[in-house]
Amino acid sequence: MADFWLDAMQIMASTLRLSTPLILCAMAGLFSERAGVVDIGLEGKLLMGAFAAAAAATLTGSPWAGLAAAIGAGVILSLIHAFACVTHRGDQIVSGIAINILASGLTIVMGIALFSQGGQSPPLQRDERFPPLDLPFTETLQNVPFLGDFLGTMLSGHNILVYAALLAVPLTGFVLFSTAFGLRLRAAGEAPEAVDSAGYSVAWLRYRAVIIAGVLCGIAGAYLSIAHGGGFVREMSAGKGYIALAALIFGKWQPVPTLFACLLFGALESSASRLSNVDMPLVGEIPVDVILIAPYVLTVVLLAGFFGKAIPPRALSIPYVKER
């Protein structure tokens, strides 16, 4: 029983680490789409944030400088998206795809220009990355049955950005559903004409939602390159922005269901190494490639709506034109 519990805690810890960028990106999309702006550019902002974090950490030697650079990169791309979609009422899908293409090309070009290593950054040293943190009382309680493994194996030993991702979920729920700002933000995505009639600027509300999304995507990018990883490599986001978008839709634009959807994707990814070369009942040994592709197959299934219809905010993707 104790061994089973320890294995379960190790799997959950691995799931949490792999789900962290998904959680942050999904919360970013939640802010943006609740305000009525489709954010298919999560992938591009995540990738650009990862590059900016690794580049700044390499050049300055500080992970905090890397985090600040990643947030700055995410906000800049978000402002471009908002300028195209809110100010000029452009097509939000086209703008998001353009951001993804821009980030894919720009990170390679800038990587080659800065480091001359084929578009990737040099490996980061230990002090250039966010270290793991031990929670209080972990050593004191490590010999307590079950509780010791829960604290020491699952909860403790993650870097600060993992805890930031967990904190982002209740914080997002509080801001969106318990504050006047969140009420106006959701109204901008459901009934922007009512927001306008009440005297608030729909454009400014949507700008702020997209900027918050940029901050969260930047943190997610920093996690990839200077916390979970040890540097930037080309296309290291590997579709996580799209997976986060699928989790957001699967979670029906609610923080807690979206969190569990992200954890589901993380569990699929973390199970790849554990299920390789293991004989399963009836099916035998499952190739590791099949397990690795499972999150992407699930993404397609969710986006295709096979798990029920998800009703988006009423004014999502519709540019607001002020009536005169």
mmCIF file of C-alpha atoms in Angstrom:
data_model
loop_
_atom_site.group_PDB
_atom_site.id
_atom_site.type_symbol
_atom_site.label_atom_id
_atom_site.label_comp_id
_atom_site.label_asym_id
_atom_site.label_seq_id
_atom_site.Cartn_x
_atom_site.Cartn_y
_atom_site.Cartn_z
ATOM 1 C CA MET A 1 0.000 0.000 0.000
ATOM 2 C CA ALA A 2 2.811 2.389 0.904
ATOM 3 C CA ASP A 3 4.590 1.697 -2.393
ATOM 4 C CA PHE A 4 1.390 2.274 -4.357
ATOM 5 C CA TRP A 5 0.825 5.565 -2.524
ATOM 6 C CA LEU A 6 4.395 6.689 -3.236
ATOM 7 C CA ASP A 7 4.017 5.830 -6.945
ATOM 8 C CA ALA A 8 0.736 7.747 -7.076
ATOM 9 C CA MET A 9 2.356 10.807 -5.502
ATOM 10 C CA GLN A 10 5.247 10.649 -7.988
ATOM 11 C CA ILE A 11 2.814 10.461 -10.920
ATOM 12 C CA MET A 12 0.808 13.393 -9.573
ATOM 13 C CA ALA A 13 3.970 15.454 -9.050
ATOM 14 C CA SER A 14 5.065 14.753 -12.617
ATOM 15 C CA THR A 15 1.572 15.586 -13.876
ATOM 16 C CA LEU A 16 1.650 18.886 -12.020
ATOM 17 C CA ARG A 17 5.015 19.860 -13.509
ATOM 18 C CA LEU A 18 3.943 19.010 -17.062
ATOM 19 C CA SER A 19 0.580 20.734 -16.645
ATOM 20 C CA THR A 20 2.020 24.042 -15.411
ATOM 21 C CA PRO A 21 2.409 25.789 -18.812
ATOM 22 C CA LEU A 22 -1.015 24.493 -19.841
ATOM 23 C CA ILE A 23 -2.637 25.896 -16.704
ATOM 24 C CA LEU A 24 -1.046 29.319 -17.152
ATOM 25 C CA CYS A 25 -1.937 29.499 -20.856
ATOM 26 C CA ALA A 26 -5.471 28.289 -20.233
ATOM 27 C CA MET A 27 -6.013 30.959 -17.561
ATOM 28 C CA ALA A 28 -4.620 33.494 -20.046
ATOM 29 C CA GLY A 29 -7.124 32.369 -22.644
ATOM 30 C CA LEU A 30 -9.870 32.506 -20.046
ATOM 31 C CA PHE A 31 -9.308 36.222 -19.442
ATOM 32 C CA SER A 32 -9.079 37.028 -23.135
ATOM 33 C CA GLU A 33 -12.014 34.972 -24.348
ATOM 34 C CA ARG A 34 -14.289 35.935 -21.467
ATOM 35 C CA ALA A 35 -13.807 39.512 -22.682
ATOM 36 C CA GLY A 36 -14.747 38.519 -26.230
ATOM 37 C CA VAL A 37 -11.324 38.180 -27.868
ATOM 38 C CA VAL A 38 -10.345 34.785 -29.310
ATOM 39 C CA ASP A 39 -6.751 34.006 -28.351
ATOM 40 C CA ILE A 40 -5.462 31.349 -30.716
ATOM 41 C CA GLY A 41 -2.097 33.122 -30.417
ATOM 42 C CA LEU A 42 -1.422 31.479 -27.038
ATOM 43 C CA GLU A 43 1.083 29.222 -28.770
ATOM 44 C CA GLY A 44 3.079 32.108 -30.207
ATOM 45 C CA LYS A 45 3.136 34.073 -26.975
ATOM 46 C CA LEU A 46 4.231 30.986 -25.075
ATOM 47 C CA LEU A 47 7.073 30.357 -27.524
ATOM 48 C CA MET A 48 8.214 33.972 -27.557
ATOM 49 C CA GLY A 49 8.118 34.083 -23.766
ATOM 50 C CA ALA A 50 10.296 30.992 -23.592
ATOM 51 C CA PHE A 51 12.861 32.533 -25.907
ATOM 52 C CA ALA A 52 12.880 35.910 -24.180
ATOM 53 C CA ALA A 53 13.327 34.274 -20.772
ATOM 54 C CA ALA A 54 16.224 32.086 -21.887
ATOM 55 C CA ALA A 55 17.930 34.932 -23.750
ATOM 56 C CA ALA A 56 17.636 37.379 -20.853
ATOM 57 C CA ALA A 57 18.749 34.783 -18.296
ATOM 58 C CA THR A 58 21.757 33.904 -20.431
ATOM 59 C CA LEU A 59 22.778 37.526 -20.973
ATOM 60 C CA THR A 60 22.177 38.737 -17.391
ATOM 61 C CA GLY A 61 22.642 35.568 -15.341
ATOM 62 C CA SER A 62 19.374 36.210 -13.493
ATOM 63 C CA PRO A 63 16.212 34.073 -13.800
ATOM 64 C CA TRP A 64 14.160 37.018 -12.542
ATOM 65 C CA ALA A 65 15.392 39.108 -15.474
ATOM 66 C CA GLY A 66 14.383 36.212 -17.701
ATOM 67 C CA LEU A 67 10.905 36.154 -16.179
ATOM 68 C CA ALA A 68 10.539 39.919 -16.662
ATOM 69 C CA ALA A 69 11.657 39.631 -20.295
ATOM 70 C CA ALA A 70 9.195 36.791 -20.904
ATOM 71 C CA ILE A 71 6.319 38.815 -19.463
ATOM 72 C CA GLY A 72 7.372 41.795 -21.571
ATOM 73 C CA ALA A 73 7.454 39.660 -24.731
ATOM 74 C CA GLY A 74 4.025 38.208 -23.979
ATOM 75 C CA VAL A 75 2.533 41.651 -23.368
ATOM 76 C CA ILE A 76 4.011 43.074 -26.584
ATOM 77 C CA LEU A 77 2.508 40.286 -28.685
ATOM 78 C CA SER A 78 -0.791 40.719 -26.835
ATOM 79 C CA LEU A 79 -0.826 44.430 -27.623
ATOM 80 C CA ILE A 80 -0.248 43.636 -31.299
ATOM 81 C CA HIS A 81 -3.168 41.211 -31.173
ATOM 82 C CA ALA A 82 -5.390 43.744 -29.405
ATOM 83 C CA PHE A 83 -4.395 46.533 -31.785
ATOM 84 C CA ALA A 84 -5.418 44.371 -34.751
ATOM 85 C CA CYS A 85 -8.600 42.906 -33.240
ATOM 86 C CA VAL A 86 -9.939 45.594 -30.931
ATOM 87 C CA THR A 87 -8.754 48.872 -32.407
ATOM 88 C CA HIS A 88 -8.990 47.880 -36.075
ATOM 89 C CA ARG A 89 -11.653 45.153 -35.644
ATOM 90 C CA GLY A 90 -9.614 42.633 -37.618
ATOM 91 C CA ASP A 91 -10.277 38.921 -37.787
ATOM 92 C CA GLN A 92 -9.200 37.467 -34.454
ATOM 93 C CA ILE A 93 -8.346 34.019 -35.823
ATOM 94 C CA VAL A 94 -6.148 35.458 -38.571
ATOM 95 C CA SER A 95 -4.417 37.748 -36.084
ATOM 96 C CA GLY A 96 -3.736 34.851 -33.710
ATOM 97 C CA ILE A 97 -2.308 32.681 -36.483
ATOM 98 C CA ALA A 98 -0.134 35.587 -37.612
ATOM 99 C CA ILE A 99 1.253 35.915 -34.086
ATOM 100 C CA ASN A 100 2.060 32.206 -33.997
ATOM 101 C CA ILE A 101 3.885 32.402 -37.322
ATOM 102 C CA LEU A 102 5.691 35.578 -36.247
ATOM 103 C CA ALA A 103 6.875 33.991 -33.008
ATOM 104 C CA SER A 104 8.006 30.809 -34.749
ATOM 105 C CA GLY A 105 10.170 32.680 -37.225
ATOM 106 C CA LEU A 106 11.338 35.474 -34.958
ATOM 107 C CA THR A 107 12.640 33.197 -32.201
ATOM 108 C CA ILE A 108 14.802 31.308 -34.701
ATOM 109 C CA VAL A 109 16.163 34.446 -36.359
ATOM 110 C CA MET A 110 16.911 36.157 -33.042
ATOM 111 C CA GLY A 111 18.394 32.971 -31.627
ATOM 112 C CA ILE A 112 20.809 32.648 -34.522
ATOM 113 C CA ALA A 113 21.686 36.348 -34.336
ATOM 114 C CA LEU A 114 22.320 36.336 -30.586
ATOM 115 C CA PHE A 115 23.893 32.948 -29.921
ATOM 116 C CA SER A 116 24.857 31.415 -33.315
ATOM 117 C CA GLN A 117 23.715 27.983 -32.143
ATOM 118 C CA GLY A 118 21.118 27.129 -34.758
ATOM 119 C CA GLY A 119 18.321 29.113 -33.173
ATOM 120 C CA GLN A 120 18.667 27.806 -29.629
ATOM 121 C CA SER A 121 20.179 29.356 -26.527
ATOM 122 C CA PRO A 122 23.232 28.058 -24.653
ATOM 123 C CA PRO A 123 22.464 25.649 -21.786
ATOM 124 C CA LEU A 124 21.638 27.594 -18.650
ATOM 125 C CA GLN A 125 23.648 27.235 -15.466
ATOM 126 C CA ARG A 126 22.024 26.316 -12.175
ATOM 127 C CA ASP A 127 21.942 29.908 -10.873
ATOM 128 C CA GLU A 128 20.348 31.108 -14.135
ATOM 129 C CA ARG A 129 17.260 28.952 -13.546
ATOM 130 C CA PHE A 130 14.527 28.906 -10.913
ATOM 131 C CA PRO A 131 15.503 26.341 -8.275
ATOM 132 C CA PRO A 132 13.134 23.866 -6.602
ATOM 133 C CA LEU A 133 11.658 25.016 -3.311
ATOM 134 C CA ASP A 134 11.113 22.908 -0.206
ATOM 135 C CA LEU A 135 7.897 23.691 1.620
ATOM 136 C CA PRO A 136 7.937 24.251 5.412
ATOM 137 C CA PHE A 137 7.579 21.186 7.645
ATOM 138 C CA THR A 138 8.480 18.806 4.796
ATOM 139 C CA GLU A 139 11.466 17.307 6.639
ATOM 140 C CA THR A 140 9.626 17.289 9.958
ATOM 141 C CA LEU A 141 6.709 15.306 8.542
ATOM 142 C CA GLN A 142 8.613 13.123 6.074
ATOM 143 C CA ASN A 143 8.246 9.989 8.248
ATOM 144 C CA VAL A 144 4.498 10.394 8.790
ATOM 145 C CA PRO A 145 2.694 7.698 6.778
ATOM 146 C CA PHE A 146 0.991 9.025 3.620
ATOM 147 C CA LEU A 147 1.190 12.680 4.713
ATOM 148 C CA GLY A 148 4.987 12.629 4.425
ATOM 149 C CA ASP A 149 4.859 11.387 0.819
ATOM 150 C CA PHE A 150 2.072 13.812 -0.011
ATOM 151 C CA LEU A 151 4.078 16.795 1.219
ATOM 152 C CA GLY A 152 7.579 15.689 0.293
ATOM 153 C CA THR A 153 6.933 13.998 -3.046
ATOM 154 C CA MET A 154 3.911 15.705 -4.529
ATOM 155 C CA LEU A 155 3.678 19.214 -3.111
ATOM 156 C CA SER A 156 7.260 20.120 -2.244
ATOM 157 C CA GLY A 157 10.284 20.396 -4.499
ATOM 158 C CA HIS A 158 8.703 22.343 -7.356
ATOM 159 C CA ASN A 159 9.979 25.684 -8.569
ATOM 160 C CA ILE A 160 8.137 28.915 -7.825
ATOM 161 C CA LEU A 161 6.379 29.053 -11.208
ATOM 162 C CA VAL A 162 4.553 25.768 -10.490
ATOM 163 C CA TYR A 163 3.079 27.310 -7.359
ATOM 164 C CA ALA A 164 2.308 30.473 -9.344
ATOM 165 C CA ALA A 165 0.295 28.385 -11.806
ATOM 166 C CA LEU A 166 -1.694 26.788 -9.000
ATOM 167 C CA LEU A 167 -2.315 30.201 -7.454
ATOM 168 C CA ALA A 168 -3.434 31.565 -10.836
ATOM 169 C CA VAL A 169 -6.536 29.343 -10.845
ATOM 170 C CA PRO A 170 -8.282 30.680 -7.691
ATOM 171 C CA LEU A 171 -7.006 34.163 -8.463
ATOM 172 C CA THR A 172 -8.562 34.017 -11.933
ATOM 173 C CA GLY A 173 -11.820 32.784 -10.466
ATOM 174 C CA PHE A 174 -11.815 35.542 -7.850
ATOM 175 C CA VAL A 175 -11.055 38.320 -10.327
ATOM 176 C CA LEU A 176 -13.577 37.175 -12.919
ATOM 177 C CA PHE A 177 -16.446 36.209 -10.653
ATOM 178 C CA SER A 178 -16.044 38.235 -7.439
ATOM 179 C CA THR A 179 -14.890 41.682 -8.510
ATOM 180 C CA ALA A 180 -16.522 44.574 -10.341
ATOM 181 C CA PHE A 181 -13.703 44.493 -12.882
ATOM 182 C CA GLY A 182 -14.384 40.821 -13.608
ATOM 183 C CA LEU A 183 -18.110 41.484 -13.958
ATOM 184 C CA ARG A 184 -17.468 44.206 -16.524
ATOM 185 C CA LEU A 185 -14.910 42.002 -18.269
ATOM 186 C CA ARG A 186 -17.378 39.137 -18.650
ATOM 187 C CA ALA A 187 -20.057 41.564 -19.756
ATOM 188 C CA ALA A 188 -17.728 42.752 -22.522
ATOM 189 C CA GLY A 189 -17.736 39.186 -23.824
ATOM 190 C CA GLU A 190 -21.448 38.587 -23.388
ATOM 191 C CA ALA A 191 -23.195 41.895 -23.954
ATOM 192 C CA PRO A 192 -20.748 44.624 -24.937
ATOM 193 C CA GLU A 193 -23.575 46.992 -25.846
ATOM 194 C CA ALA A 194 -24.720 46.898 -22.190
ATOM 195 C CA VAL A 195 -21.201 47.707 -21.017
ATOM 196 C CA ASP A 196 -21.095 50.609 -23.423
ATOM 197 C CA SER A 197 -24.493 51.842 -22.263
ATOM 198 C CA ALA A 198 -23.242 51.785 -18.662
ATOM 199 C CA GLY A 199 -20.459 54.173 -19.625
ATOM 200 C CA TYR A 200 -17.504 51.797 -19.685
ATOM 201 C CA SER A 201 -15.137 51.401 -22.621
ATOM 202 C CA VAL A 202 -15.442 47.947 -24.210
ATOM 203 C CA ALA A 203 -12.174 48.472 -26.059
ATOM 204 C CA TRP A 204 -10.230 49.309 -22.884
ATOM 205 C CA LEU A 205 -11.731 46.336 -21.035
ATOM 206 C CA ARG A 206 -10.725 44.010 -23.865
ATOM 207 C CA TYR A 207 -7.254 45.552 -24.000
ATOM 208 C CA ARG A 208 -6.767 44.876 -20.286
ATOM 209 C CA ALA A 209 -7.971 41.291 -20.657
ATOM 210 C CA VAL A 210 -5.542 40.647 -23.506
ATOM 211 C CA ILE A 211 -2.673 42.262 -21.571
ATOM 212 C CA ILE A 212 -3.348 39.982 -18.575
ATOM 213 C CA ALA A 213 -3.294 37.054 -20.999
ATOM 214 C CA GLY A 214 0.104 38.213 -22.233
ATOM 215 C CA VAL A 215 1.471 38.310 -18.678
ATOM 216 C CA LEU A 216 0.314 34.754 -17.965
ATOM 217 C CA CYS A 217 1.639 33.446 -21.291
ATOM 218 C CA GLY A 218 4.990 35.079 -20.557
ATOM 219 C CA ILE A 219 5.196 33.310 -17.198
ATOM 220 C CA ALA A 220 4.311 30.037 -18.923
ATOM 221 C CA GLY A 221 7.086 30.589 -21.457
ATOM 222 C CA ALA A 222 9.590 31.352 -18.710
ATOM 223 C CA TYR A 223 8.623 28.097 -17.029
ATOM 224 C CA LEU A 224 9.423 26.134 -20.183
ATOM 225 C CA SER A 225 12.913 27.510 -20.689
ATOM 226 C CA ILE A 226 14.313 28.607 -17.317
ATOM 227 C CA ALA A 227 12.426 26.512 -14.768
ATOM 228 C CA HIS A 228 11.370 23.144 -16.166
ATOM 229 C CA GLY A 229 13.937 23.268 -18.972
ATOM 230 C CA GLY A 230 17.527 24.412 -19.085
ATOM 231 C CA GLY A 231 17.458 26.690 -22.119
ATOM 232 C CA PHE A 232 15.548 27.472 -25.287
ATOM 233 C CA VAL A 233 15.290 25.099 -28.232
ATOM 234 C CA ARG A 234 13.417 25.673 -31.469
ATOM 235 C CA GLU A 235 9.639 25.154 -31.319
ATOM 236 C CA MET A 236 9.890 24.033 -27.697
ATOM 237 C CA SER A 237 6.266 25.013 -27.015
ATOM 238 C CA ALA A 238 5.296 21.918 -29.081
ATOM 239 C CA GLY A 239 1.626 22.806 -29.439
ATOM 240 C CA LYS A 240 1.014 23.466 -25.731
ATOM 241 C CA GLY A 241 -0.798 26.700 -26.569
ATOM 242 C CA TYR A 242 -3.291 24.805 -28.711
ATOM 243 C CA ILE A 243 -3.684 22.144 -26.017
ATOM 244 C CA ALA A 244 -4.410 24.885 -23.467
ATOM 245 C CA LEU A 245 -7.039 26.274 -25.814
ATOM 246 C CA ALA A 246 -8.653 22.834 -26.049
ATOM 247 C CA ALA A 247 -8.580 22.537 -22.245
ATOM 248 C CA LEU A 248 -10.230 25.934 -21.989
ATOM 249 C CA ILE A 249 -13.067 24.849 -24.283
ATOM 250 C CA PHE A 250 -13.374 21.487 -22.531
ATOM 251 C CA GLY A 251 -13.578 23.350 -19.224
ATOM 252 C CA LYS A 252 -16.373 25.500 -20.660
ATOM 253 C CA TRP A 253 -14.513 28.738 -19.875
ATOM 254 C CA GLN A 254 -14.572 28.050 -16.099
ATOM 255 C CA PRO A 255 -11.330 28.102 -14.034
ATOM 256 C CA VAL A 256 -11.637 24.876 -12.030
ATOM 257 C CA PRO A 257 -12.925 22.587 -14.836
ATOM 258 C CA THR A 258 -10.210 24.036 -17.065
ATOM 259 C CA LEU A 259 -7.609 23.189 -14.401
ATOM 260 C CA PHE A 260 -8.732 19.553 -14.364
ATOM 261 C CA ALA A 261 -8.657 19.426 -18.161
ATOM 262 C CA CYS A 262 -5.046 20.673 -18.075
ATOM 263 C CA LEU A 263 -4.177 18.047 -15.465
ATOM 264 C CA LEU A 264 -5.697 15.389 -17.745
ATOM 265 C CA PHE A 265 -3.363 16.428 -20.571
ATOM 266 C CA GLY A 266 -0.439 16.485 -18.147
ATOM 267 C CA ALA A 267 -1.291 13.006 -16.889
ATOM 268 C CA LEU A 268 -1.311 11.664 -20.456
ATOM 269 C CA GLU A 269 2.106 13.173 -21.103
ATOM 270 C CA SER A 270 3.605 11.992 -17.821
ATOM 271 C CA SER A 271 2.355 8.447 -18.358
ATOM 272 C CA ALA A 272 4.416 8.049 -21.541
ATOM 273 C CA SER A 273 7.665 7.121 -19.803
ATOM 274 C CA ARG A 274 5.949 4.948 -17.196
ATOM 275 C CA LEU A 275 3.928 2.904 -19.694
ATOM 276 C CA SER A 276 6.758 2.290 -22.141
ATOM 277 C CA ASN A 277 7.800 -1.375 -22.333
ATOM 278 C CA VAL A 278 4.951 -2.371 -20.007
ATOM 279 C CA ASP A 279 2.663 -5.239 -21.010
ATOM 280 C CA MET A 280 -0.950 -4.112 -20.709
ATOM 281 C CA PRO A 281 -3.818 -6.595 -20.330
ATOM 282 C CA LEU A 282 -5.407 -7.566 -23.678
ATOM 283 C CA VAL A 283 -3.360 -5.051 -25.751
ATOM 284 C CA GLY A 284 0.192 -6.009 -24.795
ATOM 285 C CA GLU A 285 3.080 -3.559 -24.964
ATOM 286 C CA ILE A 286 2.014 -0.080 -26.114
ATOM 287 C CA PRO A 287 4.597 1.784 -28.257
ATOM 288 C CA VAL A 288 5.771 4.953 -26.513
ATOM 289 C CA ASP A 289 5.046 6.976 -29.665
ATOM 290 C CA VAL A 290 1.364 6.104 -29.355
ATOM 291 C CA ILE A 291 1.315 7.355 -25.777
ATOM 292 C CA LEU A 292 3.163 10.550 -26.656
ATOM 293 C CA ILE A 293 0.678 11.419 -29.390
ATOM 294 C CA ALA A 294 -2.323 10.882 -27.104
ATOM 295 C CA PRO A 295 -2.552 14.527 -25.852
ATOM 296 C CA TYR A 296 -2.617 15.827 -29.419
ATOM 297 C CA VAL A 297 -5.269 13.314 -30.477
ATOM 298 C CA LEU A 298 -7.335 14.307 -27.454
ATOM 299 C CA THR A 299 -6.902 17.976 -28.431
ATOM 300 C CA VAL A 300 -8.375 17.302 -31.867
ATOM 301 C CA VAL A 301 -11.227 15.312 -30.340
ATOM 302 C CA LEU A 302 -12.069 18.083 -27.872
ATOM 303 C CA LEU A 303 -11.867 20.858 -30.451
ATOM 304 C CA ALA A 304 -14.102 18.841 -32.751
ATOM 305 C CA GLY A 305 -16.755 18.813 -30.039
ATOM 306 C CA PHE A 306 -17.012 15.058 -29.517
ATOM 307 C CA PHE A 307 -17.477 15.539 -25.745
ATOM 308 C CA GLY A 308 -20.528 17.738 -25.963
ATOM 309 C CA LYS A 309 -21.243 21.223 -27.113
ATOM 310 C CA ALA A 310 -19.423 24.029 -25.337
ATOM 311 C CA ILE A 311 -21.215 27.360 -25.432
ATOM 312 C CA PRO A 312 -18.719 30.243 -25.693
ATOM 313 C CA PRO A 313 -19.306 33.823 -24.535
ATOM 314 C CA ARG A 314 -21.965 35.342 -26.785
ATOM 315 C CA ALA A 315 -19.800 38.111 -28.227
ATOM 316 C CA LEU A 316 -16.637 36.002 -28.597
ATOM 317 C CA SER A 317 -14.758 36.848 -31.818
ATOM 318 C CA ILE A 318 -17.241 39.602 -32.674
ATOM 319 C CA PRO A 319 -15.628 43.056 -32.909
ATOM 320 C CA TYR A 320 -17.623 45.683 -31.086
ATOM 321 C CA VAL A 321 -18.806 48.652 -33.127
ATOM 322 C CA LYS A 322 -20.132 51.499 -31.029
ATOM 323 C CA GLU A 323 -23.659 52.489 -32.015
ATOM 324 C CA ARG A 324 -24.169 56.141 -32.771
#
